[in-house]
Amino acid sequence: PSCQAVAASIAPASSCRPDMAEGAYPASPHHATAESIIARHSTLERKRERKWRWVSGIVAALGLALGAYSYLESTDSGTISFVFLLILPSALSMFLGLLLGRGREWSMWHYSAIPATIAVVAVVVGAVLLREGVICLAMLAPLWILAGLPGALMAYALRPASRNSEQSLRSTFNAWSVLLVPVVAMAIEPLFPPPQQMVTVTSAQTIAASPATIWPHLLSIRSIDGAEGHSTMTHRLLRVPRPIDAALSGAGVGAIR
């Protein structure tokens, strides 16, 4: 029988092409479809895992920062200020760098942008949610950026060299364990209270007028003109409004101006 007749009974006619090597058969379309389904499923799994990693990391970072803020607000001694201002932003930058940078070809500049992003989020949350003053937030932002850079660079140095499962698991464990650092530091810092010293600061201004003339102006200043005083960076850049008058609420000790 001819080659075409034999081939027709076991395979498509194209498998008996003269230019095909002996014993070679084309790949089955069902096999190719199965491979594409597996590849698509693997891609979806990686995207789902990456999305869950981003969501869990951001929620954990926000939760730790808000928890530290709440603890700071509940104490009158301010004993965790060092942790809140320096250790916390560094730990958050390292945590997010290790967790979110895993599996990505991030450069050192990507990691260096993490502290600035954290500072921007802290300013927005502080202004909108916590109702903090703009001056406090303006003082906090550059401090958090500088303090967060060492943590971000450490995350860059510790990034996994490959994407195998063992190194990925180690990187994830290292990331979550970093969050223990500020928690432990908050517990330890009250054991080392900062030194306290009581001082008295006095400023004096001599005015050529009698006390009876000056005193009413100390109690109430109405209609402060825009030309009075001088504009500062706080007014120009941070847009803090300048006072237009001053009034005393109450009388005697404890009155509020």
mmCIF file of N, CA and C in Angstrom, residues 49-50 52-58 60 93-103 106 111 155 171-176:
data_model
loop_
_atom_site.group_PDB
_atom_site.id
_atom_site.type_symbol
_atom_site.label_atom_id
_atom_site.label_comp_id
_atom_site.label_asym_id
_atom_site.label_seq_id
_atom_site.Cartn_x
_atom_site.Cartn_y
_atom_site.Cartn_z
ATOM 1 N N GLU A 49 -1.585 35.820 44.038
ATOM 2 C CA GLU A 49 -0.680 35.815 45.191
ATOM 3 C C GLU A 49 -0.026 37.167 45.360
ATOM 4 N N ARG A 50 0.357 37.832 44.245
ATOM 5 C CA ARG A 50 0.980 39.149 44.320
ATOM 6 C C ARG A 50 -0.005 40.190 44.843
ATOM 7 N N TRP A 52 -2.627 39.627 46.787
ATOM 8 C CA TRP A 52 -2.841 39.378 48.208
ATOM 9 C C TRP A 52 -1.647 39.860 49.020
ATOM 10 N N ARG A 53 -0.441 39.714 48.487
ATOM 11 C CA ARG A 53 0.752 40.170 49.187
ATOM 12 C C ARG A 53 0.749 41.684 49.325
ATOM 13 N N TRP A 54 0.349 42.391 48.277
ATOM 14 C CA TRP A 54 0.290 43.850 48.338
ATOM 15 C C TRP A 54 -0.768 44.319 49.332
ATOM 16 N N VAL A 55 -1.944 43.730 49.276
ATOM 17 C CA VAL A 55 -3.024 44.149 50.170
ATOM 18 C C VAL A 55 -2.658 43.866 51.626
ATOM 19 N N SER A 56 -2.178 42.665 51.901
ATOM 20 C CA SER A 56 -1.833 42.316 53.278
ATOM 21 C C SER A 56 -0.682 43.163 53.797
ATOM 22 N N GLY A 57 0.300 43.461 52.936
ATOM 23 C CA GLY A 57 1.425 44.280 53.370
ATOM 24 C C GLY A 57 1.024 45.706 53.696
ATOM 25 N N ILE A 58 0.203 46.308 52.830
ATOM 26 C CA ILE A 58 -0.221 47.691 53.062
ATOM 27 C C ILE A 58 -1.109 47.782 54.305
ATOM 28 N N ALA A 60 -1.089 45.753 56.901
ATOM 29 C CA ALA A 60 -0.244 45.529 58.077
ATOM 30 C C ALA A 60 0.577 46.776 58.408
ATOM 31 N N SER A 93 9.715 50.666 55.928
ATOM 32 C CA SER A 93 10.343 50.698 54.604
ATOM 33 C C SER A 93 10.984 49.357 54.274
ATOM 34 N N MET A 94 11.649 48.762 55.245
ATOM 35 C CA MET A 94 12.276 47.459 55.014
ATOM 36 C C MET A 94 11.224 46.379 54.806
ATOM 37 N N PHE A 95 10.156 46.418 55.585
ATOM 38 C CA PHE A 95 9.078 45.430 55.463
ATOM 39 C C PHE A 95 8.435 45.486 54.082
ATOM 40 N N LEU A 96 8.048 46.677 53.644
ATOM 41 C CA LEU A 96 7.397 46.812 52.339
ATOM 42 C C LEU A 96 8.358 46.505 51.192
ATOM 43 N N GLY A 97 9.632 46.851 51.363
ATOM 44 C CA GLY A 97 10.598 46.542 50.326
ATOM 45 C C GLY A 97 10.796 45.047 50.145
ATOM 46 N N LEU A 98 10.909 44.318 51.252
ATOM 47 C CA LEU A 98 11.084 42.866 51.162
ATOM 48 C C LEU A 98 9.829 42.175 50.645
ATOM 49 N N LEU A 99 8.670 42.663 51.068
ATOM 50 C CA LEU A 99 7.427 41.977 50.716
ATOM 51 C C LEU A 99 6.965 42.310 49.305
ATOM 52 N N LEU A 100 6.947 43.586 48.967
ATOM 53 C CA LEU A 100 6.410 43.991 47.669
ATOM 54 C C LEU A 100 7.420 43.865 46.547
ATOM 55 N N GLY A 101 8.706 43.911 46.873
ATOM 56 C CA GLY A 101 9.722 43.799 45.837
ATOM 57 C C GLY A 101 10.036 42.374 45.437
ATOM 58 N N ARG A 102 9.487 41.404 46.160
ATOM 59 C CA ARG A 102 9.782 40.003 45.839
ATOM 60 C C ARG A 102 9.186 39.637 44.478
ATOM 61 N N GLY A 103 10.011 39.019 43.644
ATOM 62 C CA GLY A 103 9.566 38.609 42.319
ATOM 63 C C GLY A 103 9.561 39.716 41.293
ATOM 64 N N TRP A 106 13.175 45.189 40.662
ATOM 65 C CA TRP A 106 13.249 46.569 41.143
ATOM 66 C C TRP A 106 14.704 46.999 41.276
ATOM 67 N N TYR A 111 13.435 50.955 45.470
ATOM 68 C CA TYR A 111 13.426 50.763 46.919
ATOM 69 C C TYR A 111 13.582 52.099 47.651
ATOM 70 N N ALA A 155 16.510 46.359 52.571
ATOM 71 C CA ALA A 155 15.624 45.479 51.797
ATOM 72 C C ALA A 155 16.200 45.225 50.409
ATOM 73 N N SER A 171 12.320 35.140 52.116
ATOM 74 C CA SER A 171 12.127 36.580 51.988
ATOM 75 C C SER A 171 10.827 37.022 52.656
ATOM 76 N N THR A 172 9.762 36.247 52.494
ATOM 77 C CA THR A 172 8.490 36.570 53.134
ATOM 78 C C THR A 172 8.606 36.504 54.651
ATOM 79 N N PHE A 173 9.287 35.489 55.154
ATOM 80 C CA PHE A 173 9.481 35.363 56.609
ATOM 81 C C PHE A 173 10.295 36.530 57.149
ATOM 82 N N ASN A 174 11.359 36.910 56.427
ATOM 83 C CA ASN A 174 12.168 38.044 56.871
ATOM 84 C C ASN A 174 11.347 39.326 56.892
ATOM 85 N N ALA A 175 10.477 39.498 55.888
ATOM 86 C CA ALA A 175 9.669 40.722 55.815
ATOM 87 C C ALA A 175 8.744 40.840 57.023
ATOM 88 N N TRP A 176 7.998 39.790 57.328
ATOM 89 C CA TRP A 176 7.038 39.870 58.427
ATOM 90 C C TRP A 176 7.732 39.928 59.783
#
